[in-house]
mmCIF file of C-alpha atoms and ligand atoms in Angstrom:
data_model
loop_
_atom_site.group_PDB
_atom_site.id
_atom_site.type_symbol
_atom_site.label_atom_id
_atom_site.label_comp_id
_atom_site.label_asym_id
_atom_site.label_seq_id
_atom_site.Cartn_x
_atom_site.Cartn_y
_atom_site.Cartn_z
ATOM 1 C CA UNK K 46 -155.619 -96.790 130.632
ATOM 2 C CA UNK K 47 -154.560 -93.152 130.316
ATOM 3 C CA UNK K 48 -154.202 -90.146 132.572
ATOM 4 C CA UNK K 49 -156.502 -87.247 131.486
ATOM 5 C CA UNK K 50 -153.753 -84.731 132.226
ATOM 6 C CA UNK K 51 -151.425 -86.431 129.785
ATOM 7 C CA UNK K 52 -154.006 -86.103 127.000
ATOM 8 C CA UNK K 53 -154.491 -82.425 127.823
ATOM 9 C CA UNK K 54 -150.732 -81.773 127.892
ATOM 10 C CA UNK K 55 -150.350 -83.561 124.566
ATOM 11 C CA UNK K 56 -153.062 -81.396 123.008
ATOM 12 C CA UNK K 57 -151.388 -78.206 124.216
ATOM 13 C CA UNK K 58 -147.852 -79.212 123.284
ATOM 14 C CA UNK K 59 -148.062 -81.242 120.069
ATOM 15 C CA UNK K 60 -149.530 -80.433 116.672
ATOM 16 C CA UNK K 61 -152.682 -82.404 116.056
ATOM 17 C CA UNK K 62 -151.608 -84.500 113.054
ATOM 18 C CA UNK K 63 -151.952 -87.841 114.883
ATOM 19 C CA UNK K 64 -155.082 -89.471 116.262
ATOM 20 C CA UNK K 65 -153.702 -91.502 119.152
ATOM 21 C CA UNK K 66 -155.347 -94.446 120.891
ATOM 22 C CA UNK K 67 -156.156 -93.736 124.552
ATOM 23 C CA UNK K 68 -153.296 -95.698 126.072
ATOM 24 C CA UNK K 69 -149.838 -94.796 127.327
ATOM 25 C CA UNK K 70 -147.042 -97.334 127.156
ATOM 26 C CA UNK K 71 -144.094 -97.394 129.489
ATOM 27 C CA UNK K 72 -142.394 -100.710 128.700
ATOM 28 C CA UNK K 73 -142.191 -103.414 126.052
ATOM 29 C CA UNK K 74 -140.954 -106.986 125.902
ATOM 30 C CA UNK K 75 -141.156 -109.330 122.914
ATOM 31 C CA UNK K 76 -144.674 -109.103 121.456
ATOM 32 C CA UNK K 77 -146.035 -107.366 124.553
ATOM 33 C CA UNK K 78 -146.420 -103.728 125.573
ATOM 34 C CA UNK K 79 -147.195 -102.645 129.137
ATOM 35 C CA UNK K 80 -149.130 -99.597 130.331
ATOM 36 C CA UNK K 81 -148.396 -97.659 133.525
ATOM 37 C CA UNK K 82 -150.595 -100.056 135.534
ATOM 38 C CA UNK K 83 -148.571 -103.034 134.365
ATOM 39 C CA UNK K 84 -151.296 -104.363 132.039
ATOM 40 C CA UNK K 85 -149.898 -106.341 129.133
ATOM 41 C CA UNK K 86 -151.170 -105.694 125.590
ATOM 42 C CA UNK K 87 -150.545 -108.066 122.696
ATOM 43 C CA UNK K 88 -148.950 -105.860 120.064
ATOM 44 C CA UNK K 89 -150.172 -106.542 116.527
ATOM 45 C CA UNK K 90 -148.825 -103.217 115.273
ATOM 46 C CA UNK K 91 -145.122 -103.457 116.219
ATOM 47 C CA UNK K 92 -144.521 -99.726 115.847
ATOM 48 C CA UNK K 93 -145.938 -100.110 112.307
ATOM 49 C CA UNK K 94 -143.572 -102.966 111.483
ATOM 50 C CA UNK K 95 -140.615 -101.336 113.156
ATOM 51 C CA UNK K 96 -140.194 -103.829 115.989
ATOM 52 C CA UNK K 97 -139.808 -107.032 113.967
ATOM 53 C CA UNK K 98 -137.277 -108.335 116.512
ATOM 54 C CA UNK K 99 -139.709 -107.656 119.379
ATOM 55 C CA UNK K 100 -139.686 -104.893 121.959
ATOM 56 C CA UNK K 101 -136.428 -104.197 123.771
ATOM 57 C CA UNK K 102 -134.697 -107.240 122.321
ATOM 58 C CA UNK K 103 -131.721 -107.917 124.614
ATOM 59 C CA UNK K 104 -129.232 -107.943 121.721
ATOM 60 C CA UNK K 105 -130.466 -104.552 120.475
ATOM 61 C CA UNK K 106 -130.519 -103.068 123.986
ATOM 62 C CA UNK K 107 -126.958 -104.258 124.639
ATOM 63 C CA UNK K 108 -125.716 -102.910 121.282
ATOM 64 C CA UNK K 109 -127.297 -99.492 121.910
ATOM 65 C CA UNK K 110 -125.937 -99.287 125.454
ATOM 66 C CA UNK K 111 -122.468 -100.348 124.423
ATOM 67 C CA UNK K 112 -122.313 -98.025 121.394
ATOM 68 C CA UNK K 113 -123.858 -95.042 123.231
ATOM 69 C CA UNK K 114 -121.242 -95.323 125.947
ATOM 70 C CA UNK K 115 -118.448 -95.146 123.337
ATOM 71 C CA UNK K 116 -119.554 -92.928 120.438
ATOM 72 C CA UNK K 117 -122.958 -91.602 119.394
ATOM 73 C CA UNK K 118 -122.360 -89.417 116.356
ATOM 74 C CA UNK K 119 -119.641 -87.865 114.218
ATOM 75 C CA UNK K 120 -121.341 -87.203 110.799
ATOM 76 C CA UNK K 121 -120.377 -88.511 107.374
ATOM 77 C CA UNK K 122 -117.249 -86.393 107.257
ATOM 78 C CA UNK K 123 -115.458 -89.287 108.976
ATOM 79 C CA UNK K 124 -115.203 -93.070 109.003
ATOM 80 C CA UNK K 125 -116.991 -95.235 111.545
ATOM 81 C CA UNK K 126 -117.227 -99.026 111.474
ATOM 82 C CA UNK K 127 -120.882 -99.871 112.278
ATOM 83 C CA UNK K 128 -122.174 -98.206 109.076
ATOM 84 C CA UNK K 129 -119.779 -100.256 106.972
ATOM 85 C CA UNK K 130 -120.717 -103.520 108.685
ATOM 86 C CA UNK K 131 -124.451 -102.819 108.281
ATOM 87 C CA UNK K 132 -124.013 -101.840 104.622
ATOM 88 C CA UNK K 133 -122.069 -105.079 104.040
ATOM 89 C CA UNK K 134 -124.921 -107.023 105.620
ATOM 90 C CA UNK K 135 -127.505 -105.429 103.310
ATOM 91 C CA UNK K 136 -125.290 -105.748 100.214
ATOM 92 C CA UNK K 137 -124.417 -109.394 100.837
ATOM 93 C CA UNK K 138 -128.009 -110.475 101.459
ATOM 94 C CA UNK K 139 -129.728 -108.559 98.670
ATOM 95 C CA UNK K 140 -128.592 -107.502 95.199
ATOM 96 C CA UNK K 141 -124.835 -107.300 95.859
ATOM 97 C CA UNK K 142 -124.685 -103.533 95.398
ATOM 98 C CA UNK K 143 -123.622 -100.716 97.685
ATOM 99 C CA UNK K 144 -125.791 -98.856 100.187
ATOM 100 C CA UNK K 145 -126.802 -95.301 101.083
ATOM 101 C CA UNK K 146 -128.132 -94.661 104.586
ATOM 102 C CA UNK K 147 -130.712 -92.105 105.722
ATOM 103 C CA UNK K 148 -133.003 -91.793 108.733
ATOM 104 C CA UNK K 149 -136.496 -92.896 107.739
ATOM 105 C CA UNK K 150 -138.626 -94.551 105.109
ATOM 106 C CA UNK K 151 -139.684 -91.416 103.308
ATOM 107 C CA UNK K 152 -136.033 -90.337 103.097
ATOM 108 C CA UNK K 153 -135.121 -93.697 101.590
ATOM 109 C CA UNK K 154 -137.792 -93.173 98.910
ATOM 110 C CA UNK K 155 -136.506 -89.632 98.234
ATOM 111 C CA UNK K 156 -132.978 -90.987 97.878
ATOM 112 C CA UNK K 157 -134.164 -93.718 95.499
ATOM 113 C CA UNK K 158 -136.079 -91.161 93.454
ATOM 114 C CA UNK K 159 -133.047 -88.874 93.175
ATOM 115 C CA UNK K 160 -130.802 -91.793 92.269
ATOM 116 C CA UNK K 161 -133.208 -92.910 89.533
ATOM 117 C CA UNK K 162 -133.602 -89.408 88.144
ATOM 118 C CA UNK K 163 -129.849 -88.858 88.016
ATOM 119 C CA UNK K 164 -129.328 -92.278 86.439
ATOM 120 C CA UNK K 165 -132.002 -91.540 83.811
ATOM 121 C CA UNK K 166 -130.767 -88.078 82.873
ATOM 122 C CA UNK K 167 -133.076 -85.309 81.671
ATOM 123 C CA UNK K 168 -134.583 -87.178 78.713
ATOM 124 C CA UNK K 169 -136.652 -89.548 80.860
ATOM 125 C CA UNK K 170 -138.954 -87.335 82.901
ATOM 126 C CA UNK K 171 -141.503 -89.913 84.094
ATOM 127 C CA UNK K 172 -141.807 -92.178 87.105
ATOM 128 C CA UNK K 173 -144.488 -94.866 87.393
ATOM 129 C CA UNK K 174 -146.048 -95.907 90.714
ATOM 130 C CA UNK K 175 -149.163 -97.804 91.776
ATOM 131 C CA UNK K 176 -152.610 -96.641 92.830
ATOM 132 C CA UNK K 177 -153.137 -97.244 96.593
ATOM 133 C CA UNK K 178 -149.388 -97.371 97.216
ATOM 134 C CA UNK K 179 -147.737 -95.722 100.194
ATOM 135 C CA UNK K 180 -144.186 -94.414 99.958
ATOM 136 C CA UNK K 181 -144.059 -91.653 102.584
ATOM 137 C CA UNK K 182 -145.013 -88.069 103.300
ATOM 138 C CA UNK K 183 -142.251 -85.820 101.953
ATOM 139 C CA UNK K 184 -142.921 -84.263 98.567
ATOM 140 C CA UNK K 185 -141.313 -86.806 96.270
ATOM 141 C CA UNK K 186 -142.530 -89.780 98.284
ATOM 142 C CA UNK K 187 -145.986 -88.214 98.664
ATOM 143 C CA UNK K 188 -146.204 -87.770 94.894
ATOM 144 C CA UNK K 189 -145.433 -91.480 94.424
ATOM 145 C CA UNK K 190 -148.007 -92.401 97.081
ATOM 146 C CA UNK K 191 -151.069 -93.253 95.004
ATOM 147 C CA UNK K 192 -153.667 -91.906 97.435
ATOM 148 C CA UNK K 193 -155.288 -88.582 96.479
ATOM 149 C CA UNK K 194 -156.703 -88.241 100.001
ATOM 150 C CA UNK K 195 -153.177 -87.893 101.364
ATOM 151 C CA UNK K 196 -152.025 -85.660 98.501
ATOM 152 C CA UNK K 197 -154.776 -83.159 97.734
ATOM 153 C CA UNK K 198 -154.092 -80.567 100.439
ATOM 154 C CA UNK K 199 -150.460 -80.367 99.363
ATOM 155 C CA UNK K 200 -150.698 -79.883 95.595
ATOM 156 C CA UNK K 201 -148.903 -79.053 93.350
ATOM 157 C CA UNK K 202 -146.796 -82.186 93.657
ATOM 158 C CA UNK K 203 -143.783 -83.366 91.669
ATOM 159 C CA UNK K 204 -144.401 -83.427 87.889
ATOM 160 C CA UNK K 205 -144.086 -86.575 85.788
ATOM 161 C CA UNK K 206 -145.493 -89.243 88.121
ATOM 162 C CA UNK K 207 -147.976 -91.663 86.556
ATOM 163 C CA UNK K 208 -150.124 -94.063 88.633
ATOM 164 C CA UNK K 209 -151.349 -97.468 87.476
ATOM 165 C CA UNK K 210 -153.708 -99.856 89.276
ATOM 166 C CA UNK K 211 -151.873 -102.834 90.788
ATOM 167 C CA UNK K 212 -153.987 -105.287 88.741
ATOM 168 C CA UNK K 213 -153.755 -103.357 85.469
ATOM 169 C CA UNK K 214 -151.218 -105.186 83.297
ATOM 170 C CA UNK K 215 -152.287 -103.292 80.162
ATOM 171 C CA UNK K 216 -152.089 -99.975 81.987
ATOM 172 C CA UNK K 217 -148.550 -100.802 83.092
ATOM 173 C CA UNK K 218 -147.614 -101.716 79.547
ATOM 174 C CA UNK K 219 -148.946 -98.369 78.332
ATOM 175 C CA UNK K 220 -147.288 -96.368 81.128
ATOM 176 C CA UNK K 221 -143.711 -97.663 80.793
ATOM 177 C CA UNK K 222 -141.695 -96.532 77.799
ATOM 178 C CA UNK K 223 -138.489 -94.748 76.770
ATOM 179 C CA UNK K 224 -139.681 -91.722 78.757
ATOM 180 C CA UNK K 225 -139.704 -93.724 82.032
ATOM 181 C CA UNK K 226 -136.921 -93.203 84.558
ATOM 182 C CA UNK K 227 -138.200 -95.637 87.180
ATOM 183 C CA UNK K 228 -141.066 -97.796 88.387
ATOM 184 C CA UNK K 229 -141.795 -97.899 92.138
ATOM 185 C CA UNK K 230 -143.724 -100.817 93.645
ATOM 186 C CA UNK K 231 -144.376 -102.461 96.995
ATOM 187 C CA UNK K 232 -144.315 -106.257 96.763
ATOM 188 C CA UNK K 233 -147.231 -106.114 99.205
ATOM 189 C CA UNK K 234 -148.996 -102.781 99.621
ATOM 190 C CA UNK K 235 -149.043 -102.323 103.372
ATOM 191 C CA UNK K 236 -150.600 -99.006 104.228
ATOM 192 C CA UNK K 237 -153.560 -99.552 101.919
ATOM 193 C CA UNK K 238 -154.536 -102.714 103.826
ATOM 194 C CA UNK K 239 -152.096 -105.520 102.925
ATOM 195 C CA UNK K 240 -152.712 -106.008 99.214
ATOM 196 C CA UNK K 241 -150.094 -108.214 97.515
ATOM 197 C CA UNK K 242 -149.101 -106.805 94.132
ATOM 198 C CA UNK K 243 -149.843 -109.691 91.733
ATOM 199 C CA UNK K 244 -146.585 -111.520 90.842
ATOM 200 C CA UNK K 245 -147.431 -111.177 87.126
ATOM 201 C CA UNK K 246 -147.493 -107.397 87.631
ATOM 202 C CA UNK K 247 -144.045 -107.492 89.272
ATOM 203 C CA UNK K 248 -142.716 -109.718 86.488
ATOM 204 C CA UNK K 249 -144.160 -107.475 83.779
ATOM 205 C CA UNK K 250 -142.634 -104.416 85.451
ATOM 206 C CA UNK K 251 -139.245 -106.177 85.440
ATOM 207 C CA UNK K 252 -139.610 -107.080 81.765
ATOM 208 C CA UNK K 253 -140.725 -103.575 80.707
ATOM 209 C CA UNK K 254 -138.002 -101.861 82.730
ATOM 210 C CA UNK K 255 -135.398 -104.103 81.082
ATOM 211 C CA UNK K 256 -136.851 -103.403 77.642
ATOM 212 C CA UNK K 257 -136.950 -99.627 78.073
ATOM 213 C CA UNK K 258 -133.904 -99.058 80.286
ATOM 214 C CA UNK K 259 -135.899 -97.884 83.321
ATOM 215 C CA UNK K 260 -135.015 -98.807 86.909
ATOM 216 C CA UNK K 261 -137.304 -101.057 88.948
ATOM 217 C CA UNK K 262 -137.511 -99.940 92.573
ATOM 218 C CA UNK K 263 -139.080 -102.128 95.248
ATOM 219 C CA UNK K 264 -140.102 -100.263 98.374
ATOM 220 C CA UNK K 265 -139.445 -102.900 101.047
ATOM 221 C CA UNK K 266 -139.750 -100.490 103.935
ATOM 222 C CA UNK K 267 -142.673 -102.461 105.369
ATOM 223 C CA UNK K 268 -142.244 -105.849 103.666
ATOM 224 C CA UNK K 269 -138.491 -106.165 104.227
ATOM 225 C CA UNK K 270 -136.505 -107.664 107.092
ATOM 226 C CA UNK K 271 -138.359 -110.981 107.299
ATOM 227 C CA UNK K 272 -141.854 -109.497 107.699
ATOM 228 C CA UNK K 273 -143.223 -111.756 104.950
ATOM 229 C CA UNK K 274 -140.878 -114.695 105.683
ATOM 230 C CA UNK K 275 -137.774 -114.246 103.508
ATOM 231 C CA UNK K 276 -135.410 -111.430 104.467
ATOM 232 C CA UNK K 277 -136.786 -109.347 101.602
ATOM 233 C CA UNK K 278 -140.221 -109.945 100.082
ATOM 234 C CA UNK K 279 -138.864 -109.881 96.513
ATOM 235 C CA UNK K 280 -136.948 -113.068 97.335
ATOM 236 C CA UNK K 281 -140.285 -114.789 97.881
ATOM 237 C CA UNK K 282 -141.642 -113.849 94.451
ATOM 238 C CA UNK K 283 -138.476 -114.273 92.407
ATOM 239 C CA UNK K 284 -138.388 -110.814 90.808
ATOM 240 C CA UNK K 285 -135.263 -108.794 91.617
ATOM 241 C CA UNK K 286 -135.356 -104.986 91.609
ATOM 242 C CA UNK K 287 -132.555 -102.615 90.577
ATOM 243 C CA UNK K 288 -133.039 -100.513 93.690
ATOM 244 C CA UNK K 289 -134.558 -101.379 97.067
ATOM 245 C CA UNK K 290 -135.616 -99.095 99.912
ATOM 246 C CA UNK K 291 -135.499 -100.166 103.569
ATOM 247 C CA UNK K 292 -136.316 -98.521 106.914
ATOM 248 C CA UNK K 293 -138.669 -99.430 109.796
ATOM 249 C CA UNK K 294 -137.235 -102.643 111.334
ATOM 250 C CA UNK K 295 -133.716 -102.028 110.028
ATOM 251 C CA UNK K 296 -132.738 -100.270 113.275
ATOM 252 C CA UNK K 297 -134.474 -102.550 115.782
ATOM 253 C CA UNK K 298 -136.507 -99.471 116.790
ATOM 254 C CA UNK K 299 -133.841 -96.806 116.144
ATOM 255 C CA UNK K 300 -134.567 -94.429 113.234
ATOM 256 C CA UNK K 301 -132.667 -95.488 110.139
ATOM 257 C CA UNK K 302 -133.405 -95.934 106.445
ATOM 258 C CA UNK K 303 -131.363 -97.220 103.538
ATOM 259 C CA UNK K 304 -131.339 -97.815 99.830
ATOM 260 C CA UNK K 305 -129.302 -100.339 97.953
ATOM 261 C CA UNK K 306 -128.838 -100.540 94.187
ATOM 262 C CA UNK K 307 -127.407 -103.333 92.101
ATOM 263 C CA UNK K 308 -123.734 -103.076 91.065
ATOM 264 C CA UNK K 309 -123.264 -100.391 88.419
ATOM 265 C CA UNK K 310 -126.426 -98.525 89.395
ATOM 266 C CA UNK K 311 -124.870 -98.087 92.859
ATOM 267 C CA UNK K 312 -122.237 -95.779 91.320
ATOM 268 C CA UNK K 313 -124.843 -93.142 90.405
ATOM 269 C CA UNK K 314 -124.385 -90.940 93.460
ATOM 270 C CA UNK K 315 -121.140 -89.012 93.585
ATOM 271 C CA UNK K 316 -119.854 -86.719 96.368
ATOM 272 C CA UNK K 317 -122.242 -83.802 96.796
ATOM 273 C CA UNK K 318 -125.241 -85.457 95.127
ATOM 274 C CA UNK K 319 -127.087 -86.451 98.282
ATOM 275 C CA UNK K 320 -126.558 -86.733 102.021
ATOM 276 C CA UNK K 321 -127.867 -86.276 105.540
ATOM 277 C CA UNK K 322 -126.214 -85.103 108.755
ATOM 278 C CA UNK K 323 -127.550 -87.880 110.967
ATOM 279 C CA UNK K 324 -127.435 -90.667 108.392
ATOM 280 C CA UNK K 325 -125.268 -93.748 109.008
ATOM 281 C CA UNK K 326 -124.666 -92.701 112.611
ATOM 282 C CA UNK K 327 -122.891 -95.320 114.716
ATOM 283 C CA UNK K 328 -125.694 -95.628 117.263
ATOM 284 C CA UNK K 329 -128.458 -96.416 114.738
ATOM 285 C CA UNK K 330 -126.118 -98.669 112.755
ATOM 286 C CA UNK K 331 -124.998 -100.604 115.850
ATOM 287 C CA UNK K 332 -128.655 -101.163 116.728
ATOM 288 C CA UNK K 333 -129.258 -102.170 113.105
ATOM 289 C CA UNK K 334 -126.450 -104.707 113.200
ATOM 290 C CA UNK K 335 -127.902 -106.297 116.312
ATOM 291 C CA UNK K 336 -131.436 -106.321 114.844
ATOM 292 C CA UNK K 337 -130.397 -107.737 111.485
ATOM 293 C CA UNK K 338 -128.382 -110.404 113.329
ATOM 294 C CA UNK K 339 -131.619 -111.544 114.968
ATOM 295 C CA UNK K 340 -133.658 -111.418 111.738
ATOM 296 C CA UNK K 341 -131.018 -113.320 109.770
ATOM 297 C CA UNK K 342 -131.990 -116.545 111.505
ATOM 298 C CA UNK K 343 -133.612 -119.199 109.243
ATOM 299 C CA UNK K 344 -135.502 -120.528 112.283
ATOM 300 C CA UNK K 345 -137.106 -117.118 112.840
ATOM 301 C CA UNK K 346 -137.975 -116.846 109.142
ATOM 302 C CA UNK K 347 -139.553 -120.332 109.266
ATOM 303 C CA UNK K 348 -141.496 -119.228 112.354
ATOM 304 C CA UNK K 349 -142.817 -116.222 110.384
ATOM 305 C CA UNK K 350 -143.947 -118.501 107.554
ATOM 306 C CA UNK K 351 -145.590 -121.049 109.870
ATOM 307 C CA UNK K 352 -147.291 -118.631 112.251
ATOM 308 C CA UNK K 353 -148.263 -116.368 109.353
ATOM 309 C CA UNK K 354 -149.892 -119.275 107.524
ATOM 310 C CA UNK K 355 -151.689 -120.361 110.698
ATOM 311 C CA UNK K 356 -152.909 -116.836 111.429
ATOM 312 C CA UNK K 357 -154.091 -116.223 107.868
ATOM 313 C CA UNK K 358 -155.951 -119.539 107.973
ATOM 314 C CA UNK K 359 -157.534 -118.468 111.268
ATOM 315 C CA UNK K 360 -158.582 -115.111 109.778
ATOM 316 C CA UNK K 361 -160.056 -116.998 106.837
ATOM 317 C CA UNK K 362 -162.351 -118.903 109.232
ATOM 318 C CA UNK K 363 -163.806 -115.508 110.217
ATOM 319 C CA UNK K 364 -164.546 -114.882 106.538
ATOM 320 C CA UNK K 365 -166.057 -118.362 106.182
ATOM 321 C CA UNK K 366 -168.337 -117.622 109.132
ATOM 322 C CA UNK K 367 -169.530 -114.305 107.680
ATOM 323 C CA UNK K 368 -167.732 -112.173 110.299
ATOM 324 C CA UNK K 369 -165.344 -110.676 107.736
ATOM 325 C CA UNK K 370 -165.337 -110.337 103.968
ATOM 326 C CA UNK K 371 -161.710 -111.000 103.000
ATOM 327 C CA UNK K 372 -158.436 -112.068 104.624
ATOM 328 C CA UNK K 373 -155.077 -111.430 102.964
ATOM 329 C CA UNK K 374 -151.513 -111.976 104.032
ATOM 330 C CA UNK K 375 -147.894 -112.863 103.429
ATOM 331 C CA UNK K 376 -145.979 -114.101 106.457
ATOM 332 C CA UNK K 377 -146.858 -112.044 109.510
ATOM 333 C CA UNK K 378 -148.340 -109.209 107.467
ATOM 334 C CA UNK K 379 -152.100 -109.705 107.350
ATOM 335 C CA UNK K 380 -155.189 -107.690 106.500
ATOM 336 C CA UNK K 381 -158.848 -108.354 107.247
ATOM 337 C CA UNK K 382 -161.769 -106.600 105.547
ATOM 338 C CA UNK K 383 -164.957 -106.085 107.572
ATOM 339 C CA UNK K 384 -168.526 -106.207 106.304
ATOM 340 C CA UNK K 385 -169.207 -102.703 107.645
ATOM 341 C CA UNK K 386 -167.195 -99.483 107.769
ATOM 342 C CA UNK K 387 -166.497 -99.760 111.497
ATOM 343 C CA UNK K 388 -162.837 -100.747 111.695
ATOM 344 C CA UNK K 389 -162.251 -97.952 114.222
ATOM 345 C CA UNK K 390 -164.782 -99.546 116.572
ATOM 346 C CA UNK K 391 -163.018 -102.882 116.266
ATOM 347 C CA UNK K 392 -159.661 -101.239 117.092
ATOM 348 C CA UNK K 393 -161.244 -99.768 120.271
ATOM 349 C CA UNK K 394 -162.923 -103.033 121.238
ATOM 350 C CA UNK K 395 -159.663 -104.936 120.802
ATOM 351 C CA UNK K 396 -157.792 -102.310 122.822
ATOM 352 C CA UNK K 397 -160.283 -102.822 125.664
ATOM 353 C CA UNK K 398 -159.333 -106.493 125.543
ATOM 354 C CA UNK K 399 -155.624 -105.710 125.652
ATOM 355 C CA UNK K 400 -154.856 -106.187 121.966
ATOM 356 C CA UNK K 401 -153.384 -103.592 119.608
ATOM 357 C CA UNK K 402 -154.447 -103.660 115.981
ATOM 358 C CA UNK K 403 -154.522 -100.894 113.437
ATOM 359 C CA UNK K 404 -157.170 -99.772 110.929
ATOM 360 C CA UNK K 405 -155.759 -98.881 107.520
ATOM 361 C CA UNK K 406 -159.186 -97.741 106.310
ATOM 362 C CA UNK K 407 -162.815 -97.699 107.436
ATOM 363 C CA UNK K 408 -163.250 -101.396 106.609
ATOM 364 C CA UNK K 409 -159.764 -102.821 106.981
ATOM 365 C CA UNK K 410 -157.697 -104.046 109.913
ATOM 366 C CA UNK K 411 -153.965 -104.702 109.582
ATOM 367 C CA UNK K 412 -151.931 -107.119 111.704
ATOM 368 C CA UNK K 413 -148.153 -106.624 111.954
ATOM 369 C CA UNK K 414 -147.049 -108.340 115.163
ATOM 370 C CA UNK K 415 -143.384 -108.550 116.148
ATOM 371 C CA UNK K 416 -142.027 -111.613 114.354
ATOM 372 C CA UNK K 417 -141.219 -113.290 117.668
ATOM 373 C CA UNK K 418 -144.940 -113.484 118.531
ATOM 374 C CA UNK K 419 -145.980 -116.890 119.851
ATOM 375 C CA UNK K 420 -148.987 -119.032 118.950
ATOM 376 C CA UNK K 421 -150.740 -118.420 122.331
ATOM 377 C CA UNK K 422 -150.826 -114.659 121.658
ATOM 378 C CA UNK K 423 -152.120 -115.214 118.119
ATOM 379 C CA UNK K 424 -154.815 -117.550 119.462
ATOM 380 C CA UNK K 425 -155.847 -114.893 121.969
ATOM 381 C CA UNK K 426 -156.123 -112.366 119.123
ATOM 382 C CA UNK K 427 -158.289 -114.726 117.111
ATOM 383 C CA UNK K 428 -160.582 -115.492 120.060
ATOM 384 C CA UNK K 429 -160.985 -111.766 120.722
ATOM 385 C CA UNK K 430 -161.878 -111.153 117.055
ATOM 386 C CA UNK K 431 -164.374 -114.017 117.114
ATOM 387 C CA UNK K 432 -166.041 -112.623 120.222
ATOM 388 C CA UNK K 433 -165.955 -108.968 119.151
ATOM 389 C CA UNK K 434 -166.927 -109.119 115.487
ATOM 390 C CA UNK K 435 -170.538 -110.397 115.795
ATOM 391 C CA UNK K 436 -171.712 -107.177 117.489
ATOM 392 C CA UNK K 437 -169.988 -105.110 114.777
ATOM 393 C CA UNK K 438 -171.293 -107.220 111.921
ATOM 394 C CA UNK K 439 -174.981 -107.129 112.873
HETATM 395 C C1 PLP S 254 -143.904 -99.057 102.018
HETATM 396 C C2 PLP S 254 -143.592 -97.828 102.804
HETATM 397 N N1 PLP S 254 -142.808 -96.881 102.265
HETATM 398 C C3 PLP S 254 -142.498 -95.761 102.935
HETATM 399 C C4 PLP S 254 -142.972 -95.534 104.205
HETATM 400 C C5 PLP S 254 -142.600 -94.268 104.924
HETATM 401 O O1 PLP S 254 -141.751 -94.557 105.997
HETATM 402 P P1 PLP S 254 -141.538 -93.474 107.161
HETATM 403 O O2 PLP S 254 -142.820 -93.379 107.914
HETATM 404 O O3 PLP S 254 -140.399 -94.051 107.983
HETATM 405 O O4 PLP S 254 -141.156 -92.197 106.522
HETATM 406 C C6 PLP S 254 -143.803 -96.477 104.803
HETATM 407 C C7 PLP S 254 -144.367 -96.243 106.137
HETATM 408 O O5 PLP S 254 -145.365 -96.805 106.542
HETATM 409 C C8 PLP S 254 -144.126 -97.656 104.084
HETATM 410 O O6 PLP S 254 -144.926 -98.601 104.608
#
């Protein structure tokens, strides 16, 4: 699956902050990735929910080729059209407010945090986030990320961030007050193993933010862009945020992030407040326009709902048969808890069978296939789980 020399070169050339699987990919198509020997792998990771449209989608490839041949980058000192068209797309399909572009998820969270802090002024020093959340790795986003294991080596973090358990309605009530600038939540916590935030928690956050004048921010970096069925996960639960962060699948595989804020709040940033050299570049935005064009299809969103429901039901049969302890999911975002802390072994066993899955913790497997995945691939994944799990459960 992988050339020994490549592993050795990687170790000598790259810092060791990633633990890679022993496979090298050279090509992708739809829900499949191919290694150098031409072996096809069913991709249930999708670049960590970046390839919602599928690998090398022809519309995205054509948009990148066409845009790259004309104009790659000029900076935000000048006008270009793709950024405006992509911002219009986001505005018109979400809260109706304007957009700020950046280059990644963590940058989108930083931008949202700065926007909320500026909007709040200096008298509201606190920000509320959830335990087990994931918002990124830069300092502000890392502080919001409610996982001490990811934070401890990098303390001191940003002051004023308070974490509440995602089930703790009373805790949320106690945490939000006139001192609160913003509340950050994922509609479904992805990185911690696909844990939906209870709708009553989202509703209470909305109510408390309205009461105390704080901003509600939904981090839709993983849940957005049809991953859970609707274009944005908040549309499936009926609670609208004031600010939303996006990244991952927004660029069809090109690096891009964005925030949007509802009208009024979207006037918070003024020239000089925030920016980024690469942000809103025509190449990433052209790719984003092509990708969002694909994701904007009700038939694709129905496919996500149907296949997601089928796959979650199939995972549940593993729980019923004692091979797993819990299955969770929304659309094509699913998590499976194992009876033993050997998720890494399952990832390896599935890789041997030509299937990519990802462990979010010692007991939890996450499934994030490209949204174009077909039923035959999902059936193959289920069969492989059914055949692999007994040895790991005993
Ligand atoms: C909900 C959420 N927010 C933020 C991020 C950070 O995004 P990035 O890795 O692009 O910085 C992620 C990445 O997994 C995420 O899932």
